[in-house]
Short mmCIF file of C-alpha atoms in Angstrom, two decimals:
data_model
loop_
_atom_site.label_atom_id
_atom_site.label_comp_id
_atom_site.label_asym_id
_atom_site.label_seq_id
_atom_site.Cartn_x
_atom_site.Cartn_y
_atom_site.Cartn_z
CA MET A 119 0.00 0.00 0.00
CA PRO A 120 1.14 3.60 -0.57
CA PRO A 121 1.93 5.52 2.63
CA LEU A 122 -0.84 7.35 4.46
CA ALA A 123 -0.79 11.14 4.51
CA PHE A 124 -2.86 13.35 6.84
CA ARG A 125 -3.70 16.96 5.97
CA VAL A 126 -6.45 19.46 5.28
CA ALA A 127 -8.50 18.44 2.23
CA ARG A 128 -7.76 20.20 -1.01
CA GLY A 129 -9.18 20.14 -4.52
CA GLU A 130 -12.57 19.21 -5.92
CA ARG A 131 -11.60 15.56 -6.43
CA GLU A 132 -10.95 15.04 -2.73
CA LEU A 133 -14.15 16.86 -1.80
CA GLN A 134 -16.19 14.58 -4.07
CA GLN A 135 -14.60 11.58 -2.37
CA LEU A 136 -15.55 13.11 0.99
CA HIS A 137 -19.17 13.45 -0.08
CA ALA A 138 -19.16 9.78 -1.14
CA LEU A 139 -17.61 8.74 2.18
CA HIS A 140 -20.22 10.72 4.09
CA TYR A 141 -23.02 9.09 2.12
CA ARG A 142 -21.69 5.63 2.86
CA ALA A 143 -21.33 6.39 6.59
CA PHE A 144 -24.22 8.72 7.43
CA VAL A 145 -26.84 7.51 4.98
CA GLU A 146 -26.16 3.79 4.49
CA GLU A 147 -24.33 2.75 7.67
CA ILE A 148 -26.02 5.17 10.11
CA PRO A 149 -29.49 6.09 8.74
CA GLN A 150 -29.21 9.80 9.54
CA HIS A 151 -30.09 11.26 6.12
CA PRO A 152 -32.28 10.17 3.18
CA ARG A 153 -30.82 8.23 0.24
CA ASN A 154 -30.27 9.84 -3.18
CA ASP A 155 -29.37 8.61 -6.64
CA ALA A 156 -26.04 10.44 -6.72
CA ARG A 157 -24.91 8.54 -3.58
CA LEU A 158 -23.30 11.73 -2.26
CA HIS A 159 -24.00 13.57 0.97
CA VAL A 160 -23.02 17.24 1.13
CA ASP A 161 -23.00 18.49 4.70
CA ARG A 162 -25.21 21.49 5.43
CA PHE A 163 -22.19 23.33 6.90
CA HIS A 164 -19.92 22.31 4.04
CA ASP A 165 -18.85 25.87 3.19
CA GLU A 166 -17.80 26.51 6.82
CA ASN A 167 -16.10 23.17 7.47
CA THR A 168 -12.40 22.45 7.52
CA TYR A 169 -11.82 18.81 6.56
CA VAL A 170 -8.88 16.81 7.86
CA VAL A 171 -8.37 13.77 5.63
CA ALA A 172 -6.37 10.56 5.53
CA VAL A 173 -5.12 10.03 1.99
CA GLU A 174 -3.64 6.81 0.66
CA GLY A 175 -2.22 7.41 -2.80
CA ASP A 176 -5.03 9.27 -4.54
CA SER A 177 -7.81 7.91 -2.33
CA VAL A 178 -9.40 9.46 0.75
CA VAL A 179 -9.83 6.64 3.28
CA GLY A 180 -10.87 8.68 6.33
CA SER A 181 -11.87 12.17 7.36
CA LEU A 182 -13.32 14.45 10.01
CA ALA A 183 -14.82 17.92 9.81
CA LEU A 184 -13.90 20.87 12.04
CA ARG A 185 -15.92 24.02 12.59
CA THR A 186 -15.43 27.02 14.87
CA ARG A 187 -18.38 29.19 13.86
CA ARG A 188 -21.39 29.24 16.18
CA PRO A 189 -24.08 28.11 16.27
CA PHE A 190 -22.76 24.56 16.05
CA SER A 191 -24.95 21.78 14.76
CA LEU A 192 -25.07 20.67 18.39
CA ASP A 193 -26.55 24.09 19.34
CA HIS A 194 -29.61 23.17 17.27
CA LYS A 195 -29.93 19.81 19.03
CA LEU A 196 -29.16 21.12 22.53
CA PRO A 197 -30.27 24.78 22.84
CA ASP A 198 -28.65 25.29 26.26
CA LEU A 199 -25.28 23.93 25.11
CA ASP A 200 -23.15 26.59 26.84
CA ARG A 201 -24.26 25.59 30.32
CA TYR A 202 -22.58 22.19 29.79
CA LEU A 203 -19.27 23.66 28.63
CA PRO A 204 -16.46 24.90 30.90
CA PRO A 205 -15.82 28.66 30.75
CA ASP A 206 -12.84 30.36 29.14
CA ARG A 207 -12.35 27.74 26.43
CA ARG A 208 -12.17 28.35 22.69
CA VAL A 209 -14.28 25.51 21.37
CA CYS A 210 -14.58 23.86 17.97
CA GLU A 211 -17.04 21.23 16.85
CA VAL A 212 -15.70 17.94 15.50
CA ARG A 213 -18.11 16.20 13.17
CA LEU A 214 -18.38 13.55 10.49
CA LEU A 215 -15.57 11.29 11.76
CA ASN A 216 -15.57 8.62 9.11
CA ILE A 217 -13.12 5.84 8.21
CA LEU A 218 -13.61 3.18 5.56
CA PRO A 219 -14.61 -0.05 7.34
CA GLU A 220 -11.67 -1.98 5.92
CA ARG A 221 -9.23 0.63 7.31
CA ARG A 222 -10.57 0.97 10.86
CA HIS A 223 -7.97 -1.38 12.37
CA GLY A 224 -4.84 0.43 11.17
CA GLY A 225 -3.21 3.83 11.46
CA VAL A 226 -5.99 6.03 10.07
CA LEU A 227 -7.61 7.00 13.36
CA PRO A 228 -4.33 7.83 15.17
CA GLY A 229 -3.22 9.91 12.18
CA LEU A 230 -6.47 11.85 12.03
CA LEU A 231 -6.24 12.61 15.74
CA SER A 232 -2.66 13.81 15.38
CA ALA A 233 -3.67 16.07 12.48
CA LEU A 234 -6.62 17.35 14.52
CA THR A 235 -4.24 18.18 17.39
CA GLU A 236 -1.91 20.12 15.10
CA TRP A 237 -4.81 22.05 13.56
CA ALA A 238 -6.32 22.89 16.96
CA GLU A 239 -3.02 24.18 18.30
CA SER A 240 -2.38 26.27 15.18
CA GLU A 241 -5.87 27.82 15.52
CA ARG A 242 -5.54 28.33 19.31
CA ILE A 243 -8.44 25.94 19.89
CA ASP A 244 -8.39 24.36 23.36
CA ALA A 245 -11.57 22.26 23.47
CA ALA A 246 -13.94 20.33 21.18
CA VAL A 247 -17.49 19.04 21.24
CA ILE A 248 -18.88 16.15 19.26
CA SER A 249 -22.15 14.31 18.71
CA ALA A 250 -21.00 10.72 19.12
CA THR A 251 -22.99 7.85 17.67
CA THR A 252 -24.08 5.57 20.49
CA ARG A 253 -22.60 2.67 18.50
CA GLN A 254 -19.08 3.96 19.28
CA LEU A 255 -19.33 5.35 22.82
CA ARG A 256 -16.60 2.97 24.03
CA LEU A 257 -14.23 4.25 21.37
CA TYR A 258 -14.96 7.93 22.03
CA GLY A 259 -14.53 7.35 25.76
CA ARG A 260 -11.09 5.92 25.15
CA LEU A 261 -10.28 8.94 23.03
CA GLY A 262 -10.86 11.09 26.09
CA PHE A 263 -14.32 12.48 25.29
CA GLU A 264 -16.63 12.96 28.29
CA PRO A 265 -20.42 12.69 27.88
CA PHE A 266 -22.74 15.51 28.88
CA GLY A 267 -26.43 16.28 28.55
CA PRO A 268 -29.21 14.06 27.15
CA LEU A 269 -29.13 12.01 23.95
CA VAL A 270 -29.90 13.92 20.76
CA GLY A 271 -30.82 12.87 17.23
CA THR A 272 -33.55 10.36 16.40
CA ALA A 273 -34.62 6.94 17.59
CA ASP A 274 -32.93 5.41 14.52
CA ALA A 275 -29.76 7.50 14.91
CA PRO A 276 -29.22 8.59 18.53
CA PHE A 277 -26.13 10.62 19.48
CA GLN A 278 -24.44 11.45 22.77
CA PRO A 279 -23.02 14.99 23.18
CA MET A 280 -19.39 14.76 24.38
CA PHE A 281 -16.61 17.17 25.31
CA LEU A 282 -12.81 17.00 24.99
CA THR A 283 -10.05 19.39 26.16
CA ILE A 284 -6.93 20.07 24.12
CA GLU A 285 -4.83 18.66 26.97
CA LYS A 286 -6.66 15.35 26.81
CA LEU A 287 -6.62 15.42 23.00
CA ARG A 288 -2.85 15.91 22.93
CA GLU A 289 -2.38 13.05 25.38
CA ARG A 290 -4.74 10.67 23.61
CA ALA A 291 -3.44 11.46 20.13
CA HIS A 292 -0.28 9.63 21.19
CA GLU A 293 -2.07 6.91 23.13
CA ILE A 294 -4.79 6.02 20.63
CA ALA A 295 -2.34 3.83 18.72
CA ALA A 296 -2.35 1.63 21.82
CA LEU A 297 -6.06 0.89 21.64
CA PRO A 298 -6.70 -2.87 21.35
CA PRO A 299 -7.14 -3.63 17.64
CA ASN A 300 -10.50 -5.34 18.24
CA VAL A 301 -11.86 -1.88 19.17
CA ARG A 302 -10.96 -0.77 15.64
CA GLY A 303 -11.48 -3.94 13.60
CA GLU A 304 -10.10 -7.41 13.02
CA ALA A 305 -7.39 -9.11 15.08
CA VAL A 306 -3.74 -8.55 14.24
CA ASN A 307 -2.08 -11.76 13.03
CA LEU A 308 1.30 -12.17 14.74
CA LEU A 309 1.56 -15.94 14.21
CA THR A 310 4.35 -17.95 12.59
CA GLY A 311 1.66 -19.16 10.21
CA PRO A 312 -0.78 -19.10 8.65
CA VAL A 313 -0.19 -15.41 8.07
CA ALA A 314 -2.54 -12.69 6.86
CA ILE A 315 -3.30 -13.16 3.15
CA HIS A 316 -3.41 -10.15 0.83
CA PRO A 317 -6.59 -9.85 -1.33
CA ASP A 318 -4.52 -10.24 -4.54
CA VAL A 319 -3.15 -13.56 -3.26
CA ARG A 320 -6.59 -14.70 -2.16
CA ALA A 321 -8.05 -13.88 -5.57
CA ALA A 322 -5.31 -15.87 -7.31
CA PHE A 323 -5.94 -18.87 -5.07
CA GLU A 324 -9.68 -18.79 -5.77
CA SER A 325 -9.24 -19.00 -9.56
CA THR A 326 -10.33 -22.05 -11.53
CA PRO A 327 -7.96 -25.02 -11.01
CA GLU A 328 -5.72 -26.02 -13.92
CA PRO A 329 -4.62 -29.59 -14.71
CA HIS A 330 -1.03 -30.09 -13.56
CA ARG A 331 -0.12 -31.34 -17.07
CA SER A 332 -1.54 -28.29 -18.87
CA PRO A 333 0.67 -25.73 -20.67
CA ARG A 334 -0.81 -22.96 -18.54
CA PHE A 335 0.17 -24.67 -15.30
CA ASP A 336 3.61 -25.43 -16.72
CA GLU A 337 4.07 -21.71 -17.41
CA GLU A 338 2.84 -20.76 -13.92
CA LEU A 339 5.29 -23.20 -12.35
CA ARG A 340 8.22 -21.97 -14.47
CA THR A 341 7.38 -18.39 -13.45
CA LEU A 342 7.28 -19.34 -9.78
CA LYS A 343 10.64 -21.11 -9.99
CA SER A 344 12.20 -18.14 -11.75
CA ARG A 345 10.93 -15.75 -9.09
CA LEU A 346 12.16 -17.97 -6.28
CA CYS A 347 15.63 -18.26 -7.80
CA THR A 348 15.80 -14.51 -8.40
CA LEU A 349 14.77 -13.88 -4.80
CA THR A 350 17.42 -16.19 -3.33
CA GLY A 351 20.23 -16.32 -5.89
CA ALA A 352 19.79 -20.10 -6.15
CA ARG A 353 20.60 -21.92 -9.40
CA HIS A 354 17.71 -24.39 -9.32
CA VAL A 355 14.56 -25.03 -7.30
CA ALA A 356 11.95 -27.78 -7.14
CA VAL A 357 8.42 -27.10 -5.90
CA PHE A 358 6.73 -29.78 -3.79
CA LEU A 359 3.16 -30.18 -2.60
CA GLY A 360 3.65 -30.27 1.16
CA SER A 361 5.07 -28.40 4.15
CA GLY A 362 8.61 -27.38 5.03
CA THR A 363 8.98 -30.70 6.85
CA LEU A 364 8.61 -32.46 3.50
CA ALA A 365 11.32 -30.24 1.98
CA ASN A 366 13.70 -31.16 4.81
CA ASP A 367 12.99 -34.86 4.23
CA VAL A 368 13.97 -34.29 0.58
CA VAL A 369 17.19 -32.60 1.72
CA ALA A 370 17.94 -35.56 4.01
CA ALA A 371 17.39 -37.96 1.09
CA GLN A 372 19.90 -36.00 -1.00
CA LEU A 373 22.45 -35.92 1.82
CA SER A 374 22.19 -39.70 2.02
CA THR A 375 23.60 -39.94 -1.52
CA LEU A 376 26.87 -38.23 -0.53
CA GLY A 377 28.31 -40.83 1.78
CA GLY A 378 30.83 -39.78 4.42
CA ARG A 379 29.99 -38.16 7.71
CA GLY A 380 28.26 -34.81 8.26
CA VAL A 381 27.42 -32.38 11.03
CA VAL A 382 24.02 -31.12 12.20
CA LEU A 383 24.19 -27.86 14.16
CA SER A 384 21.38 -26.90 16.51
CA ASN A 385 20.58 -24.11 18.94
CA GLY A 386 16.81 -24.51 19.17
CA GLU A 387 13.79 -26.65 18.33
CA PHE A 388 14.22 -26.65 14.57
CA GLY A 389 17.89 -27.53 14.67
CA GLU A 390 16.84 -30.47 16.85
CA ARG A 391 14.31 -31.43 14.19
CA LEU A 392 17.03 -31.42 11.53
CA ALA A 393 18.94 -33.94 13.65
CA ASP A 394 15.76 -36.04 13.78
CA HIS A 395 15.44 -35.85 9.99
CA ALA A 396 19.04 -37.00 9.70
CA ARG A 397 18.53 -39.94 12.08
CA ARG A 398 15.38 -41.09 10.31
CA ALA A 399 17.19 -40.93 6.94
CA GLY A 400 19.99 -43.12 8.34
CA LEU A 401 22.66 -40.45 7.87
CA HIS A 402 26.06 -40.69 9.52
CA PHE A 403 26.55 -37.43 11.37
CA GLU A 404 27.71 -35.63 14.47
CA HIS A 405 25.12 -33.57 16.31
CA ARG A 406 26.65 -30.38 17.75
CA ARG A 407 24.30 -28.69 20.18
CA SER A 408 24.47 -25.13 21.48
CA SER A 409 22.20 -23.69 24.14
CA TRP A 410 18.84 -22.49 22.89
CA GLY A 411 19.19 -18.85 21.86
CA ALA A 412 23.00 -18.94 21.91
CA PRO A 413 25.16 -18.53 18.77
CA LEU A 414 26.09 -21.79 17.04
CA ASP A 415 29.34 -23.42 18.03
CA VAL A 416 30.46 -24.60 14.60
CA GLY A 417 33.88 -25.98 15.50
CA SER A 418 36.09 -27.68 12.94
CA LEU A 419 34.47 -29.14 9.84
CA GLU A 420 37.65 -30.72 8.54
CA GLY A 421 36.99 -34.16 7.10
CA LYS A 422 33.21 -33.68 7.09
CA SER A 423 31.11 -34.23 3.99
CA TRP A 424 28.30 -31.80 4.80
CA VAL A 425 26.89 -29.46 7.46
CA TRP A 426 23.15 -28.84 8.03
CA LEU A 427 21.63 -25.97 10.05
CA THR A 428 18.71 -23.54 10.26
CA ALA A 429 19.10 -20.10 8.69
CA CYS A 430 16.47 -18.79 11.11
CA GLU A 431 15.95 -20.70 14.35
CA THR A 432 12.27 -19.88 14.71
CA SER A 433 11.92 -21.18 18.26
CA THR A 434 14.20 -18.47 19.66
CA GLY A 435 14.03 -15.86 16.91
CA MET A 436 17.74 -16.05 16.05
CA LEU A 437 19.60 -15.94 12.72
CA ASN A 438 22.38 -18.46 12.10
CA GLU A 439 25.23 -18.42 9.60
CA VAL A 440 28.15 -20.72 8.84
CA ARG A 441 31.03 -20.14 6.45
CA ALA A 442 32.65 -23.37 5.37
CA ARG A 443 35.17 -24.35 2.70
CA GLY A 444 35.43 -27.83 1.31
CA VAL A 445 32.13 -28.96 2.83
CA ARG A 446 28.62 -28.89 1.38
CA VAL A 447 26.18 -26.63 3.24
CA ALA A 448 22.47 -27.41 3.66
CA LEU A 449 20.18 -24.72 5.09
CA ASP A 450 16.68 -24.85 6.51
CA CYS A 451 15.32 -21.52 5.20
CA VAL A 452 11.64 -22.22 5.91
CA SER A 453 11.25 -19.19 8.21
CA ALA A 454 13.97 -17.08 6.58
CA ILE A 455 12.83 -16.86 2.98
CA GLY A 456 10.90 -13.64 2.43
CA ALA A 457 12.03 -12.12 5.74
CA VAL A 458 15.77 -11.58 5.32
CA PRO A 459 18.00 -11.32 2.22
CA LEU A 460 19.31 -14.75 1.22
CA ASP A 461 22.19 -15.67 -1.06
CA LEU A 462 21.96 -19.37 -1.82
CA SER A 463 24.35 -19.27 -4.77
CA ASP A 464 26.98 -21.25 -2.83
CA VAL A 465 24.57 -23.36 -0.75
CA TRP A 466 24.29 -26.97 -1.88
CA LEU A 467 20.75 -27.56 -0.63
CA ALA A 468 18.15 -25.33 1.04
CA SER A 469 14.52 -25.75 2.05
CA GLY A 470 11.71 -23.20 2.03
CA ALA A 471 7.93 -22.96 2.31
CA SER A 472 5.10 -20.78 1.02
CA GLY A 473 3.11 -20.13 4.18
CA LYS A 474 5.58 -18.12 6.25
CA ALA A 475 7.22 -14.79 5.36
CA LEU A 476 6.33 -15.11 1.67
CA ALA A 477 2.77 -14.51 2.92
CA ALA A 478 1.16 -17.08 0.63
CA TYR A 479 -1.02 -20.03 1.59
CA PRO A 480 0.67 -22.97 3.32
CA GLY A 481 0.98 -26.10 1.23
CA LEU A 482 3.99 -25.59 -1.05
CA SER A 483 7.57 -26.34 -0.11
CA PHE A 484 10.78 -25.67 -2.02
CA VAL A 485 14.15 -27.35 -2.30
CA PHE A 486 16.88 -25.15 -3.78
CA PHE A 487 19.89 -26.99 -5.20
CA GLN A 488 23.19 -26.06 -6.73
CA GLU A 489 23.89 -28.95 -9.10
CA VAL A 490 22.09 -31.78 -10.83
CA ALA A 491 20.12 -33.63 -8.18
CA ARG A 492 21.03 -37.19 -7.29
CA THR A 493 18.55 -40.05 -7.24
CA GLY A 494 17.77 -41.24 -3.74
CA GLY A 495 15.02 -41.97 -1.24
CA PRO A 496 11.32 -42.73 -1.75
CA ARG A 497 9.78 -41.61 -5.05
CA TYR A 498 7.93 -38.63 -3.53
CA LEU A 499 11.19 -37.44 -1.93
CA ASP A 500 13.40 -38.00 -4.96
CA LEU A 501 14.64 -34.56 -5.97
CA GLU A 502 16.09 -35.91 -9.20
CA LEU A 503 12.58 -36.72 -10.47
CA TYR A 504 11.50 -33.11 -9.92
CA ALA A 505 14.69 -31.74 -11.44
CA ARG A 506 14.18 -33.87 -14.56
CA ASP A 507 10.39 -33.74 -14.98
CA GLY A 508 9.32 -30.61 -13.07
CA VAL A 509 5.91 -32.08 -12.21
CA PRO A 510 6.31 -35.80 -11.60
CA PHE A 511 3.14 -36.05 -9.48
CA THR A 512 -0.21 -34.30 -8.95
CA HIS A 513 0.16 -30.64 -8.07
CA SER A 514 -2.01 -27.64 -7.11
CA SER A 515 -2.37 -24.84 -9.65
CA ASN A 516 -4.21 -22.75 -7.06
CA LEU A 517 -1.34 -22.81 -4.58
CA VAL A 518 1.22 -22.13 -7.31
CA ARG A 519 -0.78 -19.21 -8.68
CA ALA A 520 -1.30 -17.73 -5.20
CA CYS A 521 2.40 -18.01 -4.40
CA ASN A 522 3.23 -16.28 -7.69
CA ALA A 523 0.90 -13.44 -6.73
CA ALA A 524 2.53 -13.16 -3.29
CA LEU A 525 6.02 -12.94 -4.81
CA ALA A 526 5.03 -10.52 -7.57
CA ARG A 527 3.35 -7.91 -5.38
CA VAL A 528 6.27 -7.16 -3.04
CA ASP A 529 9.26 -4.84 -3.44
CA TRP A 530 11.63 -7.23 -1.66
CA PRO A 531 14.54 -4.90 -0.86
CA ALA A 532 12.06 -2.42 0.62
CA ARG A 533 10.37 -5.25 2.52
CA TYR A 534 13.64 -6.43 4.04
CA ALA A 535 14.56 -2.89 5.08
CA GLU A 536 11.14 -2.28 6.61
CA LEU A 537 11.25 -5.56 8.53
CA ALA A 538 14.74 -4.84 9.86
CA SER A 539 13.67 -1.39 11.05
CA THR A 540 10.41 -2.54 12.59
CA GLY A 541 11.98 -5.60 14.24
CA ALA A 542 14.72 -3.52 15.86
CA TRP A 543 12.19 -0.90 16.97
CA LEU A 544 9.95 -3.58 18.54
CA ARG A 545 12.75 -5.48 20.29
CA ALA A 546 13.97 -2.27 21.89
CA ARG A 547 10.59 -1.84 23.56
CA LEU A 548 10.15 -5.36 24.95
CA ARG A 549 11.49 -7.10 28.03
CA ASN A 550 12.36 -10.77 28.65
CA VAL A 551 13.27 -11.35 24.99
CA VAL A 552 14.93 -14.73 24.41
CA GLY A 553 18.24 -15.06 22.54
CA GLU A 554 21.85 -13.98 22.73
CA GLY A 555 23.00 -14.17 19.11
CA THR A 556 21.95 -12.35 15.93
CA PRO A 557 18.24 -11.49 16.26
CA ALA A 558 15.78 -12.29 13.49
CA PRO A 559 13.85 -9.14 12.57
CA HIS A 560 10.57 -10.99 12.14
CA VAL A 561 10.41 -13.45 15.06
CA ILE A 562 10.63 -12.28 18.68
CA THR A 563 10.37 -14.85 21.47
CA ILE A 564 9.34 -13.54 24.89
CA ALA A 565 9.42 -15.33 28.26
CA VAL A 566 6.28 -14.77 30.36
CA GLU A 567 4.92 -16.20 33.59
CA ASP A 568 2.04 -18.09 31.95
CA SER A 569 2.15 -18.31 28.17
CA GLU A 570 -1.33 -19.78 27.79
CA GLN A 571 -2.95 -17.08 29.88
CA ALA A 572 -0.93 -14.33 28.21
CA ALA A 573 -1.88 -15.54 24.74
CA ALA A 574 -5.55 -15.82 25.71
CA GLU A 575 -5.62 -12.27 27.11
CA LEU A 576 -3.83 -10.90 24.06
CA GLU A 577 -6.30 -12.67 21.78
CA ARG A 578 -9.19 -11.07 23.66
CA ASP A 579 -7.51 -7.73 22.97
CA GLY A 580 -7.19 -8.54 19.28
CA PHE A 581 -3.67 -9.98 18.97
CA LEU A 582 -2.95 -13.51 17.77
CA VAL A 583 0.49 -14.61 19.03
CA ALA A 584 2.27 -17.95 18.71
CA HIS A 585 2.21 -20.02 21.90
CA ALA A 586 0.56 -23.38 21.24
CA SER A 587 3.60 -25.45 20.14
CA SER A 588 4.77 -27.85 22.81
CA TYR A 589 8.29 -26.38 22.98
CA LEU A 590 6.79 -22.93 23.65
CA ARG A 591 4.36 -24.22 26.26
CA ARG A 592 7.09 -26.06 28.15
CA ARG A 593 9.10 -22.86 28.50
CA ASN A 594 6.22 -20.37 28.96
CA TRP A 595 7.24 -18.53 25.81
CA ILE A 596 5.11 -16.55 23.43
CA GLN A 597 6.19 -15.26 20.03
CA VAL A 598 5.47 -12.07 18.13
CA CYS A 599 6.00 -12.75 14.43
CA LEU A 600 6.02 -10.22 11.61
CA MET A 601 5.59 -12.77 8.82
CA GLY A 602 2.78 -10.80 7.18
CA GLU A 603 2.21 -7.06 6.92
CA VAL A 604 1.66 -5.56 10.38
CA PRO A 605 1.15 -1.78 10.83
CA ARG A 606 3.44 -0.22 13.42
CA GLU A 607 0.43 1.38 15.14
CA ALA A 608 -0.79 -2.12 15.98
CA LEU A 609 2.62 -2.94 17.43
CA LEU A 610 2.42 0.16 19.64
CA ALA A 611 -0.82 -1.24 21.02
CA LEU A 612 0.82 -4.62 21.53
CA VAL A 613 3.75 -3.12 23.45
CA ARG A 614 1.41 -1.30 25.79
CA ARG A 615 -0.68 -4.40 26.41
CA LEU A 616 2.39 -6.58 27.06
#
């Protein structure tokens, strides 16, 4: 999405959008005015209003109207208005607060309040009145508005007169970002997966399925492979129908063709799982464990055939790296791909998945490889079949198309930079963060007294955090994951709640 901007409305185009917004809110959503064929509502005080707007690209997504001239609209509803107001205050009327329904959970409301504060201070305004719809009294109360007088309006559209001082407005303009997201809309997804799905990706997934032997599917798959290799610098990639666990089984099958003895490095749950993959595949290896959250202790790799490790140890939110000469490197990149820049040009094998930081649907896994794959393992795990045929078995055109849409819509360098900035900003504001090594920008593990209770309370406040995996439960850990797109305003609210 383009960045939001907050300012006084300008130009006829923006005013026409305002009239359409007002019709949608105050005619269709709140039945305050009669319908009309033009589907526009021009406020009766339009010529006297100052409009503060939230603009995204060329579109107005939220607005409010400000007016200092008396009589206010509230004067007509409450003739003795002045007796409810404190003396010696320069008062404005705030009206027509309106945000598109699909944008009520993000940064629009905080931005409008900040712009309102700036305008009020520039105009020497030190108080405001509003007629608040009774549907949103909880929200207005949290904004600092105090009710006064009787209800006004009609039985179909009742309103509560409310008052706000500039001191409270200035304070709440900063605090409103900390409102629980469920006050403003849908819950914020901070899980390791499934992540929030963009409408473009959802639309691609819901298209008509294609046979996996059709030319159209073949083209979709070639496009996906090309995008994945461009994203990672890998030479080749095979796309499997299954999770990241399947991709790691394929990697283990390939390692079994090398012979010799390897090393599995672990400093968390997913490094331990790699060792389990290796044991189940009958590999000859040394398992070198480091403490969970500590940097890997690589040691000497002399005489070893291969080394296998996680690029992102999801359990503790740490990044791992190993530089090795004369030994083949295998990387579990399931939680790293799409979150941090990867260069797999010199990596012999790497695994990835669609349902994490790529922000596509779960169900596809990837194995990146440097040279012609070797035959080995069960048919479904035989990378050589995929390298030779591309689609040796039944596949899903819907998942492939959705993953293509997820890859195509993102400016990846900008995404990496944004994640790095947001992750560092968030970590600096949290306590009891697990990990001593290089932090992952998109996975933050936090120790709490009771992870189940903490997660339940956060969910009631509109935040979905990871906590249900057995390794998290055993340690009373919760995780805040930025796999999908999460507005920083929502993270401000999360920090306050934590």
